[in-house]
Amino acid sequence: MAGAASALFLLDIKGRVLVWRDYRGDVSAAQAERFFTKLIEKEGDPQSQDPVVYDNGVTYMFIQHSNVYLMTATRQNCNAASLLFFLHRVVDVFKHYFEELEEESLRDNFVVVYELLDEIMDFGYPQYTEAKILSEFIKTDAYRMEVTQRPPMAVTNAVSWRSEGINYKKNEVFLDVVESVNILVNSNGQIIRSDVVGALKMRTYLSGMPECKLGLNDRVLLEAQGRATKGKAIDLEDIKFHQCVRLARFENDRTISFIPPDGSFDLMTYRLSTQVKPLIWVEAQVEKHSRSRVEIMVKARSQFKERSTATNVEIMVPVPADASSPNVRTSMGSAAYAPENDALLWKIRSFPGGKVSSANSKLIKFSC
């Protein structure tokens, strides 16, 4: 089989090997030195910031977390995106065990680190990266145990993200849709680009191995069924599912069918490319009274329904870096000068819909 990683290295910030595991025998520890040499060469080239380095028949894929480099080396034609995602999952596993992944935590837990490296990858192929499942049979105090534990069923069956035998007196499922709006506006107030980035966050407390189904008002599904799509249908883009989702089922009938992990997880993330009216429209007028005095008038208008209320609104207004002694007045909320950000930070705890609020700031600008 082709496309496997040859070795996994954990390096400190100076390129010294802390831990490494050889999976296929065709890459030596000396390759880590070659990798760090090439990495230093890349730092001088601002056009080359990709996480993949190729040198003398060996491909290195790496990420940096805190003061540690995680790097895989291979002589085969691998799926780079898959291995980079695997390295991020390795970071999550180590953080589950050590709270923080740093050089010191690795040095203090060599035994556990090697046990984890043996389980999460086999002969260069990623295996189990669910921290909750790994923690059932690899424990930080495992050397104290006298009875050898057998691996949980989750490691040996198709549902590696959920253990068997889970039981709750009350079965509950909580689903939250969290969306953020990104809008790019030009100097004339025209919207150039807007999109919505969302995530379906779930908390499941279910017994056994339940199979859940979730339907969406997806335009592709509704049109395939011959149903009208005016007004309520959406076009989902850049969809990313949790590994528990049955992708074949989704491709066939656009139904999200899955056996959920226990606890909290992100079921899916998505993006909507659509024209979005800004929820809060901000306008700023700058008036220069002299070479050293500037007055900024900021107006914020909520453009959502009156029965809705926005909470904890923060508006950041950039000011010159040499500004000083601001005098700020607001009709709602409070505003303060944030010199570390070269900005005025206006905070509104509760902003009702259909309202207009203003802030006026007079500041001294030093100029030569």
Short mmCIF file of C-alpha atoms in Angstrom, two decimals:
data_model
loop_
_atom_site.label_atom_id
_atom_site.label_comp_id
_atom_site.label_asym_id
_atom_site.label_seq_id
_atom_site.Cartn_x
_atom_site.Cartn_y
_atom_site.Cartn_z
CA MET A 1 0.00 0.00 0.00
CA ALA A 2 1.29 3.46 -0.88
CA GLY A 3 0.86 6.80 0.81
CA ALA A 4 1.96 6.04 4.37
CA ALA A 5 4.09 8.15 6.70
CA SER A 6 7.53 6.74 7.46
CA ALA A 7 8.14 8.40 10.84
CA LEU A 8 6.69 10.92 13.27
CA PHE A 9 9.00 13.42 14.98
CA LEU A 10 8.42 15.78 17.91
CA LEU A 11 11.06 18.53 17.92
CA ASP A 12 11.80 21.43 20.24
CA ILE A 13 11.98 25.02 19.04
CA LYS A 14 15.68 24.61 18.17
CA GLY A 15 15.10 21.54 16.01
CA ARG A 16 16.35 18.94 18.51
CA VAL A 17 14.45 15.64 18.53
CA LEU A 18 12.43 15.12 21.70
CA VAL A 19 10.52 11.99 20.65
CA TRP A 20 10.29 10.10 17.40
CA ARG A 21 8.71 6.88 16.24
CA ASP A 22 9.88 4.96 13.16
CA TYR A 23 6.98 3.17 11.46
CA ARG A 24 8.42 1.85 8.18
CA GLY A 25 12.21 1.80 8.55
CA ASP A 26 13.04 3.92 5.49
CA VAL A 27 13.71 7.23 7.30
CA SER A 28 16.38 7.82 9.95
CA ALA A 29 16.66 10.29 12.83
CA ALA A 30 19.14 12.28 10.74
CA GLN A 31 16.22 13.36 8.54
CA ALA A 32 15.04 15.62 11.36
CA GLU A 33 18.25 17.64 11.03
CA ARG A 34 17.73 17.92 7.27
CA PHE A 35 14.16 19.08 7.87
CA PHE A 36 15.16 21.82 10.30
CA THR A 37 17.89 23.05 7.95
CA LYS A 38 15.34 23.38 5.14
CA LEU A 39 12.90 25.02 7.56
CA ILE A 40 15.44 27.71 8.43
CA GLU A 41 16.00 28.32 4.72
CA LYS A 42 12.25 28.77 4.23
CA GLU A 43 12.08 31.47 6.92
CA GLY A 44 14.03 33.81 4.66
CA ASP A 45 11.54 33.35 1.83
CA PRO A 46 8.22 35.12 2.60
CA GLN A 47 6.65 33.53 -0.49
CA SER A 48 7.16 30.02 0.87
CA GLN A 49 5.15 29.52 4.06
CA ASP A 50 3.55 26.20 3.18
CA PRO A 51 3.71 23.38 5.76
CA VAL A 52 5.33 20.94 3.31
CA VAL A 53 9.08 20.64 2.66
CA TYR A 54 10.68 18.34 0.07
CA ASP A 55 14.36 17.39 0.13
CA ASN A 56 16.30 14.56 -1.48
CA GLY A 57 13.38 12.16 -1.91
CA VAL A 58 11.83 12.81 1.50
CA THR A 59 8.68 14.88 2.04
CA TYR A 60 8.23 16.58 5.41
CA MET A 61 4.83 17.80 6.63
CA PHE A 62 4.77 19.79 9.86
CA ILE A 63 2.86 22.06 12.20
CA GLN A 64 4.01 24.13 15.16
CA HIS A 65 2.22 24.19 18.50
CA SER A 66 3.63 26.34 21.29
CA ASN A 67 7.36 25.50 21.45
CA VAL A 68 7.05 22.09 19.75
CA TYR A 69 7.21 21.07 16.08
CA LEU A 70 5.20 17.99 15.03
CA MET A 71 6.53 16.56 11.78
CA THR A 72 5.92 13.49 9.65
CA ALA A 73 8.48 12.29 7.09
CA THR A 74 7.72 10.02 4.17
CA ARG A 75 9.29 8.72 0.96
CA GLN A 76 5.90 7.93 -0.59
CA ASN A 77 3.25 9.98 -2.32
CA CYS A 78 1.01 10.82 0.64
CA ASN A 79 -2.18 12.79 1.05
CA ALA A 80 -0.66 15.91 2.61
CA ALA A 81 -3.97 17.33 3.85
CA SER A 82 -4.79 14.05 5.59
CA LEU A 83 -1.46 13.90 7.43
CA LEU A 84 -1.59 17.58 8.42
CA PHE A 85 -5.07 17.03 9.84
CA PHE A 86 -3.70 13.97 11.65
CA LEU A 87 -0.99 16.13 13.28
CA HIS A 88 -3.64 18.52 14.56
CA ARG A 89 -5.52 15.55 16.02
CA VAL A 90 -2.30 14.42 17.72
CA VAL A 91 -2.08 17.85 19.36
CA ASP A 92 -5.65 17.41 20.67
CA VAL A 93 -4.78 13.99 22.11
CA PHE A 94 -1.67 15.28 23.90
CA LYS A 95 -3.58 18.27 25.28
CA HIS A 96 -6.21 15.87 26.62
CA TYR A 97 -3.51 14.00 28.56
CA PHE A 98 -1.16 16.83 29.56
CA GLU A 99 -3.47 19.89 29.57
CA GLU A 100 -0.86 21.80 27.54
CA LEU A 101 1.42 20.44 24.81
CA GLU A 102 4.87 21.88 25.48
CA GLU A 103 8.43 20.67 25.55
CA GLU A 104 8.30 20.29 29.33
CA SER A 105 5.11 18.20 29.29
CA LEU A 106 6.65 15.86 26.69
CA ARG A 107 9.82 15.40 28.73
CA ASP A 108 7.77 14.61 31.83
CA ASN A 109 5.65 11.96 30.08
CA PHE A 110 7.93 10.04 27.70
CA VAL A 111 6.33 6.68 28.53
CA VAL A 112 2.79 7.83 27.84
CA VAL A 113 3.87 9.66 24.68
CA TYR A 114 5.41 6.50 23.20
CA GLU A 115 2.32 4.47 24.10
CA LEU A 116 0.13 7.00 22.34
CA LEU A 117 2.35 7.09 19.25
CA ASP A 118 2.06 3.31 19.01
CA GLU A 119 -1.74 3.47 19.09
CA ILE A 120 -2.56 6.51 16.96
CA MET A 121 -0.55 5.29 13.96
CA ASP A 122 0.18 1.79 12.67
CA PHE A 123 2.79 1.16 9.95
CA GLY A 124 2.46 4.78 8.90
CA TYR A 125 -1.34 4.88 8.68
CA PRO A 126 -3.40 6.97 11.14
CA GLN A 127 -5.55 4.81 13.41
CA TYR A 128 -7.27 6.07 16.58
CA THR A 129 -7.26 9.77 17.41
CA GLU A 130 -10.25 9.99 19.74
CA ALA A 131 -8.78 11.09 23.07
CA LYS A 132 -11.74 9.84 25.12
CA ILE A 133 -11.36 6.33 23.71
CA LEU A 134 -7.57 6.26 24.08
CA SER A 135 -7.83 7.38 27.70
CA GLU A 136 -9.84 4.26 28.51
CA PHE A 137 -6.80 2.00 28.13
CA ILE A 138 -3.79 4.35 28.11
CA LYS A 139 -3.63 6.20 31.43
CA THR A 140 -0.95 8.49 32.81
CA ASP A 141 -0.50 6.14 35.78
CA ALA A 142 -0.72 2.97 33.70
CA TYR A 143 2.63 1.68 35.07
CA ARG A 144 0.97 1.25 38.49
CA MET A 145 -1.69 -1.11 37.22
CA GLU A 146 -1.31 -4.81 37.95
CA VAL A 147 -4.15 -6.11 35.78
CA THR A 148 -3.72 -5.86 32.03
CA GLN A 149 -6.71 -4.21 30.47
CA ARG A 150 -8.03 -5.26 27.11
CA PRO A 151 -8.65 -2.48 24.58
CA PRO A 152 -12.23 -1.15 24.63
CA MET A 153 -14.59 -2.26 21.91
CA ALA A 154 -14.46 1.17 20.33
CA VAL A 155 -10.89 0.47 19.19
CA THR A 156 -11.83 -2.73 17.40
CA ASN A 157 -15.19 -1.85 15.85
CA ALA A 158 -16.39 0.60 13.23
CA VAL A 159 -17.60 3.21 15.74
CA SER A 160 -14.24 4.26 17.15
CA TRP A 161 -15.56 7.54 18.58
CA ARG A 162 -18.06 5.99 21.01
CA SER A 163 -17.73 3.43 23.79
CA GLU A 164 -20.23 0.67 24.46
CA GLY A 165 -22.23 0.39 27.64
CA ILE A 166 -23.14 4.08 27.95
CA ASN A 167 -26.33 4.49 29.97
CA TYR A 168 -28.32 7.56 31.04
CA LYS A 169 -31.48 7.72 33.11
CA LYS A 170 -32.70 10.56 30.91
CA ASN A 171 -31.80 10.67 27.21
CA GLU A 172 -31.15 14.22 26.00
CA VAL A 173 -29.82 15.92 22.87
CA PHE A 174 -28.96 19.61 22.60
CA LEU A 175 -28.32 21.28 19.23
CA ASP A 176 -26.98 24.83 18.85
CA VAL A 177 -26.49 26.62 15.54
CA VAL A 178 -23.68 29.17 15.89
CA GLU A 179 -23.11 31.52 12.94
CA SER A 180 -20.79 34.43 12.29
CA VAL A 181 -21.20 37.00 9.52
CA ASN A 182 -18.21 38.28 7.54
CA ILE A 183 -18.81 41.43 5.49
CA LEU A 184 -16.38 43.49 3.40
CA VAL A 185 -17.55 47.07 2.75
CA ASN A 186 -15.80 49.69 0.60
CA SER A 187 -15.36 53.37 1.46
CA ASN A 188 -18.65 54.26 -0.27
CA GLY A 189 -20.65 51.97 1.99
CA GLN A 190 -21.22 49.31 -0.67
CA ILE A 191 -21.02 45.65 0.32
CA ILE A 192 -18.34 43.94 -1.78
CA ARG A 193 -18.50 40.47 -0.26
CA SER A 194 -20.48 38.81 2.48
CA ASP A 195 -20.78 35.27 3.76
CA VAL A 196 -21.98 33.35 6.79
CA VAL A 197 -19.80 30.77 8.54
CA GLY A 198 -21.75 28.40 10.76
CA ALA A 199 -21.38 25.33 12.94
CA LEU A 200 -23.84 22.80 14.33
CA LYS A 201 -22.71 22.14 17.90
CA MET A 202 -24.22 19.17 19.69
CA ARG A 203 -24.29 17.78 23.21
CA THR A 204 -25.61 14.24 23.40
CA TYR A 205 -26.44 12.24 26.50
CA LEU A 206 -27.89 9.07 24.99
CA SER A 207 -27.77 5.43 26.03
CA GLY A 208 -26.40 2.60 23.93
CA MET A 209 -25.57 3.08 20.26
CA PRO A 210 -28.33 5.41 19.01
CA GLU A 211 -28.61 6.42 15.37
CA CYS A 212 -29.70 10.02 14.91
CA LYS A 213 -30.99 11.72 11.78
CA LEU A 214 -31.05 15.41 10.98
CA GLY A 215 -32.67 17.10 8.00
CA LEU A 216 -31.86 20.58 6.64
CA ASN A 217 -33.73 23.01 4.41
CA ASP A 218 -31.08 22.36 1.79
CA ARG A 219 -31.88 23.65 -1.70
CA VAL A 220 -30.28 20.62 -3.38
CA LEU A 221 -32.52 18.21 -1.46
CA LEU A 222 -35.72 20.22 -1.94
CA GLU A 223 -35.18 20.61 -5.68
CA ALA A 224 -34.42 16.89 -6.02
CA GLN A 225 -37.76 16.15 -4.35
CA GLY A 226 -39.56 18.57 -6.66
CA ARG A 227 -40.55 20.87 -3.81
CA ALA A 228 -40.66 24.66 -4.00
CA THR A 229 -37.50 26.33 -2.74
CA LYS A 230 -38.61 29.96 -2.70
CA GLY A 231 -37.56 31.84 0.39
CA LYS A 232 -36.61 29.10 2.87
CA ALA A 233 -33.98 26.99 1.11
CA ILE A 234 -30.25 27.53 1.53
CA ASP A 235 -27.17 26.63 -0.49
CA LEU A 236 -24.59 25.04 1.79
CA GLU A 237 -20.92 25.32 0.75
CA ASP A 238 -17.64 24.06 2.18
CA ILE A 239 -19.43 21.49 4.32
CA LYS A 240 -17.25 19.63 6.81
CA PHE A 241 -18.71 16.76 8.85
CA HIS A 242 -17.62 15.01 12.01
CA GLN A 243 -16.35 11.53 11.27
CA CYS A 244 -19.52 10.00 12.79
CA VAL A 245 -21.68 11.16 9.83
CA ARG A 246 -22.49 8.58 7.17
CA LEU A 247 -21.28 10.37 4.06
CA ALA A 248 -22.84 7.90 1.62
CA ARG A 249 -26.26 8.52 3.12
CA PHE A 250 -25.82 12.28 2.84
CA GLU A 251 -24.77 12.04 -0.81
CA ASN A 252 -27.81 9.92 -1.63
CA ASP A 253 -30.66 11.80 0.05
CA ARG A 254 -28.98 14.74 1.86
CA THR A 255 -29.93 13.28 5.26
CA ILE A 256 -27.37 13.63 8.04
CA SER A 257 -27.37 10.20 9.69
CA PHE A 258 -24.91 9.47 12.50
CA ILE A 259 -24.14 7.64 15.73
CA PRO A 260 -23.00 10.55 17.92
CA PRO A 261 -20.02 10.63 20.27
CA ASP A 262 -20.85 10.98 23.94
CA GLY A 263 -20.75 14.58 25.14
CA SER A 264 -19.97 17.73 23.15
CA PHE A 265 -18.80 17.83 19.53
CA ASP A 266 -19.20 19.80 16.27
CA LEU A 267 -21.50 17.85 13.98
CA MET A 268 -20.75 19.98 10.92
CA THR A 269 -19.43 23.33 9.76
CA TYR A 270 -20.52 25.15 6.64
CA ARG A 271 -20.43 28.42 4.73
CA LEU A 272 -23.19 30.38 2.98
CA SER A 273 -22.26 32.82 0.22
CA THR A 274 -25.20 35.16 0.33
CA GLN A 275 -25.95 38.86 0.47
CA VAL A 276 -26.32 39.69 4.14
CA LYS A 277 -27.50 43.02 5.48
CA PRO A 278 -25.15 44.09 8.29
CA LEU A 279 -26.83 43.55 11.64
CA ILE A 280 -25.22 46.71 12.96
CA TRP A 281 -24.23 49.47 10.52
CA VAL A 282 -21.44 51.77 11.73
CA GLU A 283 -20.61 55.14 10.19
CA ALA A 284 -17.72 57.37 11.26
CA GLN A 285 -17.13 61.04 10.46
CA VAL A 286 -13.70 62.55 11.10
CA GLU A 287 -13.31 66.30 11.48
CA LYS A 288 -9.89 67.89 11.87
CA HIS A 289 -10.08 71.12 13.88
CA SER A 290 -6.32 71.76 13.69
CA ARG A 291 -3.05 69.93 13.13
CA SER A 292 -3.25 68.50 16.64
CA ARG A 293 -6.97 68.11 17.36
CA VAL A 294 -9.34 65.63 15.77
CA GLU A 295 -13.03 64.94 16.46
CA ILE A 296 -14.58 61.60 15.54
CA MET A 297 -18.35 61.11 15.41
CA VAL A 298 -19.47 57.47 15.26
CA LYS A 299 -23.05 56.34 14.67
CA ALA A 300 -24.22 52.76 15.06
CA ARG A 301 -27.61 51.64 13.72
CA SER A 302 -29.13 48.24 14.49
CA GLN A 303 -30.74 46.78 11.37
CA PHE A 304 -32.62 43.86 12.86
CA LYS A 305 -36.19 43.53 14.13
CA GLU A 306 -37.26 45.63 17.09
CA ARG A 307 -38.25 42.59 19.15
CA SER A 308 -34.65 41.32 18.99
CA THR A 309 -31.74 42.60 21.07
CA ALA A 310 -27.99 42.32 20.50
CA THR A 311 -25.94 41.82 23.65
CA ASN A 312 -22.30 42.55 24.44
CA VAL A 313 -21.69 44.59 21.28
CA GLU A 314 -18.14 45.87 20.82
CA ILE A 315 -17.23 48.49 18.18
CA MET A 316 -13.55 49.26 17.59
CA VAL A 317 -12.76 52.61 15.96
CA PRO A 318 -9.13 53.00 14.75
CA VAL A 319 -7.38 56.25 15.76
CA PRO A 320 -3.91 57.61 14.89
CA ALA A 321 -1.06 55.90 16.68
CA ASP A 322 0.13 59.21 18.17
CA ALA A 323 -3.28 60.08 19.65
CA SER A 324 -3.61 61.01 23.30
CA SER A 325 -6.02 62.40 25.91
CA PRO A 326 -9.34 61.33 24.34
CA ASN A 327 -12.58 62.81 25.62
CA VAL A 328 -15.38 60.35 24.78
CA ARG A 329 -19.16 60.78 25.15
CA THR A 330 -21.70 58.12 24.20
CA SER A 331 -25.50 58.02 24.07
CA MET A 332 -25.48 54.32 24.96
CA GLY A 333 -22.95 52.05 26.63
CA SER A 334 -19.40 53.13 27.44
CA ALA A 335 -16.28 53.86 25.43
CA ALA A 336 -12.60 53.96 26.35
CA TYR A 337 -9.28 54.52 24.64
CA ALA A 338 -7.32 51.30 24.02
CA PRO A 339 -3.75 52.48 23.26
CA GLU A 340 -2.48 48.92 22.80
CA ASN A 341 -4.80 48.61 19.78
CA ASP A 342 -4.58 52.26 18.63
CA ALA A 343 -8.37 52.38 18.82
CA LEU A 344 -11.41 53.52 20.75
CA LEU A 345 -13.37 50.57 22.13
CA TRP A 346 -17.11 51.21 22.39
CA LYS A 347 -19.05 48.62 24.42
CA ILE A 348 -22.85 48.35 24.39
CA ARG A 349 -24.22 45.76 26.76
CA SER A 350 -27.74 45.69 25.25
CA PHE A 351 -28.55 47.11 21.79
CA PRO A 352 -32.27 46.87 20.82
CA GLY A 353 -33.31 46.48 17.19
CA GLY A 354 -34.20 49.52 15.13
CA LYS A 355 -32.18 51.93 17.29
CA VAL A 356 -29.45 54.47 16.51
CA SER A 357 -26.68 55.22 18.96
CA SER A 358 -23.78 57.65 18.69
CA ALA A 359 -20.37 58.28 20.22
CA ASN A 360 -18.37 61.48 20.03
CA SER A 361 -14.64 61.56 20.73
CA LYS A 362 -12.31 64.55 20.87
CA LEU A 363 -8.66 63.62 21.00
CA ILE A 364 -5.26 65.28 20.75
CA LYS A 365 -3.05 64.07 17.91
CA PHE A 366 0.64 64.86 18.18
CA SER A 367 2.26 65.70 14.87
CA CYS A 368 5.65 66.94 13.84
#
